[in-house]
Amino acid sequence: MSSITFFQDTYISITYHQNQQYINADWIGFQTKQSVQDGCERILEAMAQFNCYKVLNDNTHVEGIWSSAAEWVGSDWFPRMRQAGMVSFAWVYSPSMFSRLSTDKSLRFTYDTTGIEVFDSLAEAQRWLAAIPA
């Protein structure tokens, strides 16, 4: 598997998987509104740099609530992702119930959820993305 690390920090790791043609955002630990916004902007940058419009948004390592960023994610960032060409967005839930609630809250603020799916496991999300043409 050929992957390129695009951005790495304490709160997120973003890689581009060339063979499967998707961007993987692996969120880590507790998130703040600022870390969510910064990470989301980096995902947009990665999409543009690699001309890749499939995203695996992995929250399996996220802890706690980040609902302060939920409205921004749903009403500001997702429309810009769509405008930038996003085709599919596989969102893997965190095992943390508080983080799961934040994910659901973000999606309630999202006007158009076409192409956005939420999964309980990384493997399910990867299979779904693999079935979508690049």
mmCIF file of N, CA and C in Angstrom:
data_model
loop_
_atom_site.group_PDB
_atom_site.id
_atom_site.type_symbol
_atom_site.label_atom_id
_atom_site.label_comp_id
_atom_site.label_asym_id
_atom_site.label_seq_id
_atom_site.Cartn_x
_atom_site.Cartn_y
_atom_site.Cartn_z
ATOM 1 N N MET A 1 0.858 -1.190 0.000
ATOM 2 C CA MET A 1 0.000 0.000 0.000
ATOM 3 C C MET A 1 0.893 1.239 0.000
ATOM 4 N N SER A 2 0.650 2.117 -0.917
ATOM 5 C CA SER A 2 1.441 3.326 -1.047
ATOM 6 C C SER A 2 0.688 4.503 -0.433
ATOM 7 N N SER A 3 1.267 5.069 0.626
ATOM 8 C CA SER A 3 0.602 6.220 1.247
ATOM 9 C C SER A 3 1.604 7.333 1.502
ATOM 10 N N ILE A 4 1.102 8.544 1.451
ATOM 11 C CA ILE A 4 1.912 9.744 1.638
ATOM 12 C C ILE A 4 1.359 10.505 2.837
ATOM 13 N N THR A 5 2.223 10.798 3.808
ATOM 14 C CA THR A 5 1.788 11.602 4.944
ATOM 15 C C THR A 5 1.724 13.052 4.498
ATOM 16 N N PHE A 6 0.550 13.648 4.631
ATOM 17 C CA PHE A 6 0.337 15.035 4.227
ATOM 18 C C PHE A 6 0.526 15.984 5.410
ATOM 19 N N PHE A 7 0.012 15.581 6.579
ATOM 20 C CA PHE A 7 0.079 16.446 7.766
ATOM 21 C C PHE A 7 0.035 15.567 9.004
ATOM 22 N N GLN A 8 0.853 15.924 9.986
ATOM 23 C CA GLN A 8 0.911 15.160 11.229
ATOM 24 C C GLN A 8 1.029 16.129 12.402
ATOM 25 N N ASP A 9 0.196 15.925 13.412
ATOM 26 C CA ASP A 9 0.272 16.714 14.643
ATOM 27 C C ASP A 9 -0.234 15.839 15.778
ATOM 28 N N THR A 10 -0.300 16.383 16.964
ATOM 29 C CA THR A 10 -0.738 15.599 18.117
ATOM 30 C C THR A 10 -2.213 15.229 18.033
ATOM 31 N N TYR A 11 -3.007 16.008 17.303
ATOM 32 C CA TYR A 11 -4.458 15.813 17.273
ATOM 33 C C TYR A 11 -4.983 15.154 15.995
ATOM 34 N N ILE A 12 -4.143 15.066 14.956
ATOM 35 C CA ILE A 12 -4.592 14.479 13.688
ATOM 36 C C ILE A 12 -3.394 14.037 12.853
ATOM 37 N N SER A 13 -3.629 12.995 12.072
ATOM 38 C CA SER A 13 -2.657 12.541 11.081
ATOM 39 C C SER A 13 -3.425 12.379 9.774
ATOM 40 N N ILE A 14 -2.955 13.042 8.718
ATOM 41 C CA ILE A 14 -3.634 12.997 7.423
ATOM 42 C C ILE A 14 -2.702 12.357 6.397
ATOM 43 N N THR A 15 -3.176 11.285 5.787
ATOM 44 C CA THR A 15 -2.377 10.598 4.772
ATOM 45 C C THR A 15 -3.215 10.412 3.509
ATOM 46 N N TYR A 16 -2.506 10.329 2.391
ATOM 47 C CA TYR A 16 -3.146 10.060 1.108
ATOM 48 C C TYR A 16 -2.775 8.645 0.711
ATOM 49 N N HIS A 17 -3.780 7.821 0.486
ATOM 50 C CA HIS A 17 -3.560 6.436 0.060
ATOM 51 C C HIS A 17 -3.732 6.378 -1.455
ATOM 52 N N GLN A 18 -2.590 6.309 -2.151
ATOM 53 C CA GLN A 18 -2.610 6.368 -3.617
ATOM 54 C C GLN A 18 -3.359 5.211 -4.252
ATOM 55 N N ASN A 19 -3.092 3.987 -3.796
ATOM 56 C CA ASN A 19 -3.707 2.811 -4.429
ATOM 57 C C ASN A 19 -5.225 2.821 -4.309
ATOM 58 N N GLN A 20 -5.726 3.139 -3.126
ATOM 59 C CA GLN A 20 -7.173 3.164 -2.913
ATOM 60 C C GLN A 20 -7.788 4.519 -3.252
ATOM 61 N N GLN A 21 -6.954 5.498 -3.479
ATOM 62 C CA GLN A 21 -7.363 6.855 -3.840
ATOM 63 C C GLN A 21 -8.339 7.468 -2.835
ATOM 64 N N TYR A 22 -7.885 7.560 -1.590
ATOM 65 C CA TYR A 22 -8.644 8.298 -0.593
ATOM 66 C C TYR A 22 -7.703 8.982 0.387
ATOM 67 N N ILE A 23 -8.237 10.002 1.039
ATOM 68 C CA ILE A 23 -7.507 10.720 2.085
ATOM 69 C C ILE A 23 -7.979 10.173 3.417
ATOM 70 N N ASN A 24 -7.032 9.810 4.254
ATOM 71 C CA ASN A 24 -7.349 9.269 5.570
ATOM 72 C C ASN A 24 -7.017 10.326 6.629
ATOM 73 N N ALA A 25 -8.031 10.731 7.383
ATOM 74 C CA ALA A 25 -7.828 11.662 8.501
ATOM 75 C C ALA A 25 -8.048 10.879 9.789
ATOM 76 N N ASP A 26 -6.970 10.665 10.527
ATOM 77 C CA ASP A 26 -7.021 9.919 11.775
ATOM 78 C C ASP A 26 -6.929 10.921 12.924
ATOM 79 N N TRP A 27 -8.076 11.208 13.531
ATOM 80 C CA TRP A 27 -8.147 12.163 14.633
ATOM 81 C C TRP A 27 -7.714 11.479 15.930
ATOM 82 N N ILE A 28 -7.016 12.203 16.791
ATOM 83 C CA ILE A 28 -6.417 11.595 17.978
ATOM 84 C C ILE A 28 -6.739 12.394 19.242
ATOM 85 N N GLY A 29 -7.261 11.708 20.254
ATOM 86 C CA GLY A 29 -7.435 12.310 21.574
ATOM 87 C C GLY A 29 -8.593 13.281 21.671
ATOM 88 N N PHE A 30 -8.481 14.184 22.647
ATOM 89 C CA PHE A 30 -9.520 15.190 22.881
ATOM 90 C C PHE A 30 -9.385 16.302 21.857
ATOM 91 N N GLN A 31 -10.523 16.765 21.340
ATOM 92 C CA GLN A 31 -10.540 17.808 20.316
ATOM 93 C C GLN A 31 -11.188 19.073 20.862
ATOM 94 N N THR A 32 -10.673 20.208 20.385
ATOM 95 C CA THR A 32 -11.262 21.509 20.701
ATOM 96 C C THR A 32 -11.867 22.058 19.417
ATOM 97 N N LYS A 33 -12.616 23.120 19.541
ATOM 98 C CA LYS A 33 -13.158 23.755 18.337
ATOM 99 C C LYS A 33 -12.010 24.131 17.401
ATOM 100 N N GLN A 34 -10.929 24.668 17.966
ATOM 101 C CA GLN A 34 -9.790 25.099 17.150
ATOM 102 C C GLN A 34 -9.106 23.916 16.463
ATOM 103 N N SER A 35 -8.898 22.808 17.180
ATOM 104 C CA SER A 35 -8.225 21.659 16.558
ATOM 105 C C SER A 35 -9.107 21.055 15.461
ATOM 106 N N VAL A 36 -10.413 21.023 15.693
ATOM 107 C CA VAL A 36 -11.328 20.507 14.666
ATOM 108 C C VAL A 36 -11.265 21.402 13.432
ATOM 109 N N GLN A 37 -11.328 22.705 13.623
ATOM 110 C CA GLN A 37 -11.283 23.628 12.481
ATOM 111 C C GLN A 37 -9.956 23.514 11.735
ATOM 112 N N ASP A 38 -8.851 23.483 12.485
ATOM 113 C CA ASP A 38 -7.531 23.378 11.840
ATOM 114 C C ASP A 38 -7.406 22.073 11.058
ATOM 115 N N GLY A 39 -7.821 20.966 11.674
ATOM 116 C CA GLY A 39 -7.740 19.669 11.008
ATOM 117 C C GLY A 39 -8.617 19.600 9.771
ATOM 118 N N CYS A 40 -9.818 20.134 9.877
ATOM 119 C CA CYS A 40 -10.732 20.140 8.740
ATOM 120 C C CYS A 40 -10.167 20.939 7.568
ATOM 121 N N GLU A 41 -9.552 22.068 7.868
ATOM 122 C CA GLU A 41 -8.944 22.878 6.802
ATOM 123 C C GLU A 41 -7.806 22.107 6.128
ATOM 124 N N ARG A 42 -7.053 21.354 6.909
ATOM 125 C CA ARG A 42 -5.958 20.537 6.346
ATOM 126 C C ARG A 42 -6.502 19.446 5.425
ATOM 127 N N ILE A 43 -7.653 18.875 5.782
ATOM 128 C CA ILE A 43 -8.271 17.856 4.922
ATOM 129 C C ILE A 43 -8.648 18.481 3.576
ATOM 130 N N LEU A 44 -9.207 19.694 3.612
ATOM 131 C CA LEU A 44 -9.537 20.414 2.370
ATOM 132 C C LEU A 44 -8.276 20.638 1.528
ATOM 133 N N GLU A 45 -7.186 21.031 2.186
ATOM 134 C CA GLU A 45 -5.915 21.252 1.482
ATOM 135 C C GLU A 45 -5.409 19.961 0.847
ATOM 136 N N ALA A 46 -5.540 18.848 1.565
ATOM 137 C CA ALA A 46 -5.091 17.556 1.042
ATOM 138 C C ALA A 46 -5.914 17.159 -0.186
ATOM 139 N N MET A 47 -7.226 17.382 -0.131
ATOM 140 C CA MET A 47 -8.075 17.084 -1.290
ATOM 141 C C MET A 47 -7.580 17.835 -2.525
ATOM 142 N N ALA A 48 -7.279 19.112 -2.345
ATOM 143 C CA ALA A 48 -6.816 19.934 -3.470
ATOM 144 C C ALA A 48 -5.450 19.472 -3.962
ATOM 145 N N GLN A 49 -4.536 19.200 -3.039
ATOM 146 C CA GLN A 49 -3.178 18.822 -3.435
ATOM 147 C C GLN A 49 -3.142 17.511 -4.204
ATOM 148 N N PHE A 50 -3.931 16.534 -3.775
ATOM 149 C CA PHE A 50 -3.880 15.213 -4.393
ATOM 150 C C PHE A 50 -5.013 14.968 -5.400
ATOM 151 N N ASN A 51 -5.848 15.987 -5.650
ATOM 152 C CA ASN A 51 -7.008 15.815 -6.537
ATOM 153 C C ASN A 51 -7.772 14.553 -6.158
ATOM 154 N N CYS A 52 -8.035 14.436 -4.877
ATOM 155 C CA CYS A 52 -8.672 13.247 -4.332
ATOM 156 C C CYS A 52 -9.929 13.679 -3.575
ATOM 157 N N TYR A 53 -11.050 13.046 -3.902
ATOM 158 C CA TYR A 53 -12.324 13.538 -3.384
ATOM 159 C C TYR A 53 -13.083 12.505 -2.549
ATOM 160 N N LYS A 54 -12.330 11.489 -2.086
ATOM 161 C CA LYS A 54 -12.876 10.485 -1.173
ATOM 162 C C LYS A 54 -12.118 10.629 0.150
ATOM 163 N N VAL A 55 -12.856 10.693 1.253
ATOM 164 C CA VAL A 55 -12.244 10.924 2.562
ATOM 165 C C VAL A 55 -12.693 9.852 3.549
ATOM 166 N N LEU A 56 -11.715 9.303 4.255
ATOM 167 C CA LEU A 56 -11.989 8.411 5.380
ATOM 168 C C LEU A 56 -11.695 9.215 6.638
ATOM 169 N N ASN A 57 -12.722 9.598 7.339
ATOM 170 C CA ASN A 57 -12.604 10.428 8.538
ATOM 171 C C ASN A 57 -12.705 9.512 9.761
ATOM 172 N N ASP A 58 -11.548 9.141 10.296
ATOM 173 C CA ASP A 58 -11.470 8.123 11.337
ATOM 174 C C ASP A 58 -11.453 8.753 12.727
ATOM 175 N N ASN A 59 -12.521 8.521 13.481
ATOM 176 C CA ASN A 59 -12.627 9.052 14.845
ATOM 177 C C ASN A 59 -12.404 7.981 15.905
ATOM 178 N N THR A 60 -11.872 6.819 15.533
ATOM 179 C CA THR A 60 -11.734 5.730 16.506
ATOM 180 C C THR A 60 -10.800 6.071 17.663
ATOM 181 N N HIS A 61 -9.922 7.049 17.471
ATOM 182 C CA HIS A 61 -8.996 7.450 18.544
ATOM 183 C C HIS A 61 -9.399 8.754 19.230
ATOM 184 N N VAL A 62 -10.603 9.253 18.919
ATOM 185 C CA VAL A 62 -11.081 10.506 19.517
ATOM 186 C C VAL A 62 -11.718 10.209 20.873
ATOM 187 N N GLU A 63 -11.432 11.089 21.823
ATOM 188 C CA GLU A 63 -12.005 10.964 23.161
ATOM 189 C C GLU A 63 -12.810 12.222 23.475
ATOM 190 N N GLY A 64 -13.930 12.031 24.164
ATOM 191 C CA GLY A 64 -14.676 13.179 24.673
ATOM 192 C C GLY A 64 -15.494 13.920 23.640
ATOM 193 N N ILE A 65 -16.079 14.989 24.128
ATOM 194 C CA ILE A 65 -17.025 15.786 23.346
ATOM 195 C C ILE A 65 -16.302 16.909 22.595
ATOM 196 N N TRP A 66 -16.757 17.201 21.410
ATOM 197 C CA TRP A 66 -16.226 18.335 20.630
ATOM 198 C C TRP A 66 -17.378 19.078 19.957
ATOM 199 N N SER A 67 -18.513 19.068 20.629
ATOM 200 C CA SER A 67 -19.728 19.633 20.022
ATOM 201 C C SER A 67 -19.644 21.137 19.776
ATOM 202 N N SER A 68 -18.676 21.822 20.397
ATOM 203 C CA SER A 68 -18.531 23.264 20.148
ATOM 204 C C SER A 68 -18.205 23.536 18.678
ATOM 205 N N ALA A 69 -17.672 22.513 17.980
ATOM 206 C CA ALA A 69 -17.324 22.682 16.568
ATOM 207 C C ALA A 69 -18.384 22.107 15.639
ATOM 208 N N ALA A 70 -19.400 21.459 16.193
ATOM 209 C CA ALA A 70 -20.369 20.720 15.376
ATOM 210 C C ALA A 70 -21.089 21.590 14.355
ATOM 211 N N GLU A 71 -21.577 22.740 14.774
ATOM 212 C CA GLU A 71 -22.307 23.599 13.840
ATOM 213 C C GLU A 71 -21.396 24.073 12.720
ATOM 214 N N TRP A 72 -20.168 24.446 13.045
ATOM 215 C CA TRP A 72 -19.204 24.895 12.038
ATOM 216 C C TRP A 72 -18.936 23.781 11.030
ATOM 217 N N VAL A 73 -18.723 22.561 11.526
ATOM 218 C CA VAL A 73 -18.466 21.420 10.635
ATOM 219 C C VAL A 73 -19.635 21.235 9.672
ATOM 220 N N GLY A 74 -20.845 21.222 10.206
ATOM 221 C CA GLY A 74 -22.020 20.957 9.383
ATOM 222 C C GLY A 74 -22.419 22.070 8.443
ATOM 223 N N SER A 75 -22.370 23.304 8.923
ATOM 224 C CA SER A 75 -22.910 24.406 8.119
ATOM 225 C C SER A 75 -21.859 25.188 7.331
ATOM 226 N N ASP A 76 -20.586 25.061 7.698
ATOM 227 C CA ASP A 76 -19.525 25.815 7.022
ATOM 228 C C ASP A 76 -18.601 24.884 6.229
ATOM 229 N N TRP A 77 -18.042 23.905 6.921
ATOM 230 C CA TRP A 77 -17.009 23.063 6.300
ATOM 231 C C TRP A 77 -17.569 22.090 5.265
ATOM 232 N N PHE A 78 -18.632 21.357 5.605
ATOM 233 C CA PHE A 78 -19.167 20.395 4.636
ATOM 234 C C PHE A 78 -19.589 21.066 3.328
ATOM 235 N N PRO A 79 -20.263 22.222 3.352
ATOM 236 C CA PRO A 79 -20.563 22.873 2.070
ATOM 237 C C PRO A 79 -19.300 23.217 1.269
ATOM 238 N N ARG A 80 -18.240 23.621 1.951
ATOM 239 C CA ARG A 80 -16.989 23.934 1.241
ATOM 240 C C ARG A 80 -16.315 22.660 0.726
ATOM 241 N N MET A 81 -16.450 21.560 1.466
ATOM 242 C CA MET A 81 -15.911 20.273 0.991
ATOM 243 C C MET A 81 -16.618 19.875 -0.299
ATOM 244 N N ARG A 82 -17.942 20.022 -0.289
ATOM 245 C CA ARG A 82 -18.736 19.679 -1.461
ATOM 246 C C ARG A 82 -18.344 20.572 -2.653
ATOM 247 N N GLN A 83 -18.191 21.852 -2.376
ATOM 248 C CA GLN A 83 -17.801 22.812 -3.417
ATOM 249 C C GLN A 83 -16.426 22.449 -3.992
ATOM 250 N N ALA A 84 -15.553 21.903 -3.146
ATOM 251 C CA ALA A 84 -14.208 21.519 -3.576
ATOM 252 C C ALA A 84 -14.210 20.184 -4.335
ATOM 253 N N GLY A 85 -15.357 19.517 -4.382
ATOM 254 C CA GLY A 85 -15.465 18.301 -5.182
ATOM 255 C C GLY A 85 -15.633 17.000 -4.418
ATOM 256 N N MET A 86 -15.815 17.058 -3.113
ATOM 257 C CA MET A 86 -15.952 15.839 -2.325
ATOM 258 C C MET A 86 -17.034 14.936 -2.902
ATOM 259 N N VAL A 87 -16.696 13.667 -3.085
ATOM 260 C CA VAL A 87 -17.613 12.677 -3.633
ATOM 261 C C VAL A 87 -18.163 11.792 -2.517
ATOM 262 N N SER A 88 -17.263 11.342 -1.649
ATOM 263 C CA SER A 88 -17.678 10.437 -0.577
ATOM 264 C C SER A 88 -16.881 10.721 0.691
ATOM 265 N N PHE A 89 -17.571 10.587 1.811
ATOM 266 C CA PHE A 89 -17.006 10.892 3.115
ATOM 267 C C PHE A 89 -17.449 9.797 4.075
ATOM 268 N N ALA A 90 -16.523 8.899 4.403
ATOM 269 C CA ALA A 90 -16.803 7.800 5.326
ATOM 270 C C ALA A 90 -16.354 8.227 6.719
ATOM 271 N N TRP A 91 -17.296 8.342 7.623
ATOM 272 C CA TRP A 91 -17.016 8.850 8.966
ATOM 273 C C TRP A 91 -17.130 7.690 9.950
ATOM 274 N N VAL A 92 -16.003 7.332 10.581
ATOM 275 C CA VAL A 92 -15.985 6.228 11.534
ATOM 276 C C VAL A 92 -16.182 6.796 12.934
ATOM 277 N N TYR A 93 -17.238 6.307 13.581
ATOM 278 C CA TYR A 93 -17.544 6.746 14.942
ATOM 279 C C TYR A 93 -16.416 6.431 15.924
ATOM 280 N N SER A 94 -16.294 7.287 16.916
ATOM 281 C CA SER A 94 -15.434 7.036 18.076
ATOM 282 C C SER A 94 -16.151 6.063 19.002
ATOM 283 N N PRO A 95 -15.403 5.270 19.770
ATOM 284 C CA PRO A 95 -16.050 4.452 20.796
ATOM 285 C C PRO A 95 -16.630 5.325 21.927
ATOM 286 N N SER A 96 -16.171 6.573 22.042
ATOM 287 C CA SER A 96 -16.652 7.491 23.071
ATOM 288 C C SER A 96 -18.058 7.981 22.723
ATOM 289 N N MET A 97 -19.002 7.756 23.612
ATOM 290 C CA MET A 97 -20.387 8.171 23.371
ATOM 291 C C MET A 97 -20.473 9.687 23.169
ATOM 292 N N PHE A 98 -19.672 10.456 23.905
ATOM 293 C CA PHE A 98 -19.710 11.916 23.761
ATOM 294 C C PHE A 98 -19.238 12.345 22.381
ATOM 295 N N SER A 99 -18.210 11.698 21.871
ATOM 296 C CA SER A 99 -17.730 12.014 20.531
ATOM 297 C C SER A 99 -18.771 11.617 19.489
ATOM 298 N N ARG A 100 -19.419 10.468 19.684
ATOM 299 C CA ARG A 100 -20.469 10.029 18.758
ATOM 300 C C ARG A 100 -21.593 11.058 18.696
ATOM 301 N N LEU A 101 -21.972 11.596 19.843
ATOM 302 C CA LEU A 101 -23.013 12.622 19.888
ATOM 303 C C LEU A 101 -22.589 13.866 19.115
ATOM 304 N N SER A 102 -21.301 14.220 19.209
ATOM 305 C CA SER A 102 -20.791 15.384 18.474
ATOM 306 C C SER A 102 -20.863 15.138 16.968
ATOM 307 N N THR A 103 -20.537 13.919 16.541
ATOM 308 C CA THR A 103 -20.638 13.559 15.118
ATOM 309 C C THR A 103 -22.078 13.710 14.645
ATOM 310 N N ASP A 104 -23.010 13.119 15.396
ATOM 311 C CA ASP A 104 -24.426 13.203 15.024
ATOM 312 C C ASP A 104 -24.911 14.647 14.977
ATOM 313 N N LYS A 105 -24.445 15.456 15.926
ATOM 314 C CA LYS A 105 -24.831 16.871 15.960
ATOM 315 C C LYS A 105 -24.323 17.592 14.703
ATOM 316 N N SER A 106 -23.081 17.300 14.297
ATOM 317 C CA SER A 106 -22.530 17.905 13.076
ATOM 318 C C SER A 106 -23.403 17.578 11.880
ATOM 319 N N LEU A 107 -23.826 16.321 11.781
ATOM 320 C CA LEU A 107 -24.626 15.909 10.626
ATOM 321 C C LEU A 107 -26.009 16.546 10.639
ATOM 322 N N ARG A 108 -26.525 16.861 11.812
ATOM 323 C CA ARG A 108 -27.813 17.561 11.876
ATOM 324 C C ARG A 108 -27.691 18.981 11.316
ATOM 325 N N PHE A 109 -26.497 19.560 11.377
ATOM 326 C CA PHE A 109 -26.273 20.908 10.823
ATOM 327 C C PHE A 109 -25.902 20.856 9.334
ATOM 328 N N THR A 110 -25.767 19.661 8.783
ATOM 329 C CA THR A 110 -25.348 19.494 7.394
ATOM 330 C C THR A 110 -26.568 19.472 6.496
ATOM 331 N N TYR A 111 -26.659 20.435 5.605
ATOM 332 C CA TYR A 111 -27.823 20.581 4.723
ATOM 333 C C TYR A 111 -27.958 19.388 3.784
ATOM 334 N N ASP A 112 -26.843 18.988 3.170
ATOM 335 C CA ASP A 112 -26.875 17.909 2.183
ATOM 336 C C ASP A 112 -25.926 16.799 2.631
ATOM 337 N N THR A 113 -26.465 15.670 3.038
ATOM 338 C CA THR A 113 -25.626 14.567 3.524
ATOM 339 C C THR A 113 -25.369 13.510 2.444
ATOM 340 N N THR A 114 -25.662 13.820 1.195
ATOM 341 C CA THR A 114 -25.386 12.895 0.094
ATOM 342 C C THR A 114 -23.895 12.567 0.083
ATOM 343 N N GLY A 115 -23.584 11.282 0.020
ATOM 344 C CA GLY A 115 -22.175 10.869 -0.044
ATOM 345 C C GLY A 115 -21.493 10.805 1.308
ATOM 346 N N ILE A 116 -22.215 11.084 2.369
ATOM 347 C CA ILE A 116 -21.649 11.006 3.720
ATOM 348 C C ILE A 116 -22.277 9.810 4.423
ATOM 349 N N GLU A 117 -21.461 8.890 4.877
ATOM 350 C CA GLU A 117 -21.941 7.714 5.597
ATOM 351 C C GLU A 117 -21.164 7.591 6.902
ATOM 352 N N VAL A 118 -21.848 7.103 7.928
ATOM 353 C CA VAL A 118 -21.227 6.921 9.239
ATOM 354 C C VAL A 118 -21.124 5.420 9.514
ATOM 355 N N PHE A 119 -19.991 5.007 10.077
ATOM 356 C CA PHE A 119 -19.719 3.589 10.310
ATOM 357 C C PHE A 119 -19.242 3.347 11.736
ATOM 358 N N ASP A 120 -19.475 2.125 12.200
ATOM 359 C CA ASP A 120 -18.992 1.729 13.519
ATOM 360 C C ASP A 120 -17.603 1.117 13.460
ATOM 361 N N SER A 121 -17.172 0.698 12.272
ATOM 362 C CA SER A 121 -15.838 0.096 12.171
ATOM 363 C C SER A 121 -15.068 0.648 10.976
ATOM 364 N N LEU A 122 -13.766 0.675 11.140
ATOM 365 C CA LEU A 122 -12.865 1.145 10.092
ATOM 366 C C LEU A 122 -12.981 0.256 8.854
ATOM 367 N N ALA A 123 -13.059 -1.059 9.063
ATOM 368 C CA ALA A 123 -13.140 -2.000 7.942
ATOM 369 C C ALA A 123 -14.393 -1.752 7.098
ATOM 370 N N GLU A 124 -15.521 -1.505 7.747
ATOM 371 C CA GLU A 124 -16.768 -1.211 7.017
ATOM 372 C C GLU A 124 -16.602 0.048 6.161
ATOM 373 N N ALA A 125 -16.009 1.083 6.750
ATOM 374 C CA ALA A 125 -15.810 2.357 6.041
ATOM 375 C C ALA A 125 -14.883 2.165 4.845
ATOM 376 N N GLN A 126 -13.818 1.383 5.029
ATOM 377 C CA GLN A 126 -12.878 1.142 3.932
ATOM 378 C C GLN A 126 -13.544 0.379 2.792
ATOM 379 N N ARG A 127 -14.372 -0.612 3.131
ATOM 380 C CA ARG A 127 -15.085 -1.378 2.082
ATOM 381 C C ARG A 127 -16.032 -0.466 1.305
ATOM 382 N N TRP A 128 -16.744 0.396 2.023
ATOM 383 C CA TRP A 128 -17.682 1.316 1.366
ATOM 384 C C TRP A 128 -16.937 2.252 0.420
ATOM 385 N N LEU A 129 -15.832 2.835 0.893
ATOM 386 C CA LEU A 129 -15.056 3.742 0.035
ATOM 387 C C LEU A 129 -14.502 3.031 -1.180
ATOM 388 N N ALA A 130 -14.034 1.794 -0.995
ATOM 389 C CA ALA A 130 -13.428 1.029 -2.094
ATOM 390 C C ALA A 130 -14.433 0.768 -3.213
ATOM 391 N N ALA A 131 -15.711 0.707 -2.864
ATOM 392 C CA ALA A 131 -16.759 0.419 -3.859
ATOM 393 C C ALA A 131 -17.143 1.649 -4.676
ATOM 394 N N ILE A 132 -16.637 2.821 -4.294
ATOM 395 C CA ILE A 132 -16.996 4.065 -4.988
ATOM 396 C C ILE A 132 -15.878 4.434 -5.962
ATOM 397 N N PRO A 133 -16.214 4.662 -7.217
ATOM 398 C CA PRO A 133 -15.185 5.035 -8.197
ATOM 399 C C PRO A 133 -14.481 6.343 -7.789
ATOM 400 N N ALA A 134 -13.208 6.401 -8.099
ATOM 401 C CA ALA A 134 -12.408 7.587 -7.729
ATOM 402 C C ALA A 134 -12.766 8.784 -8.586
#
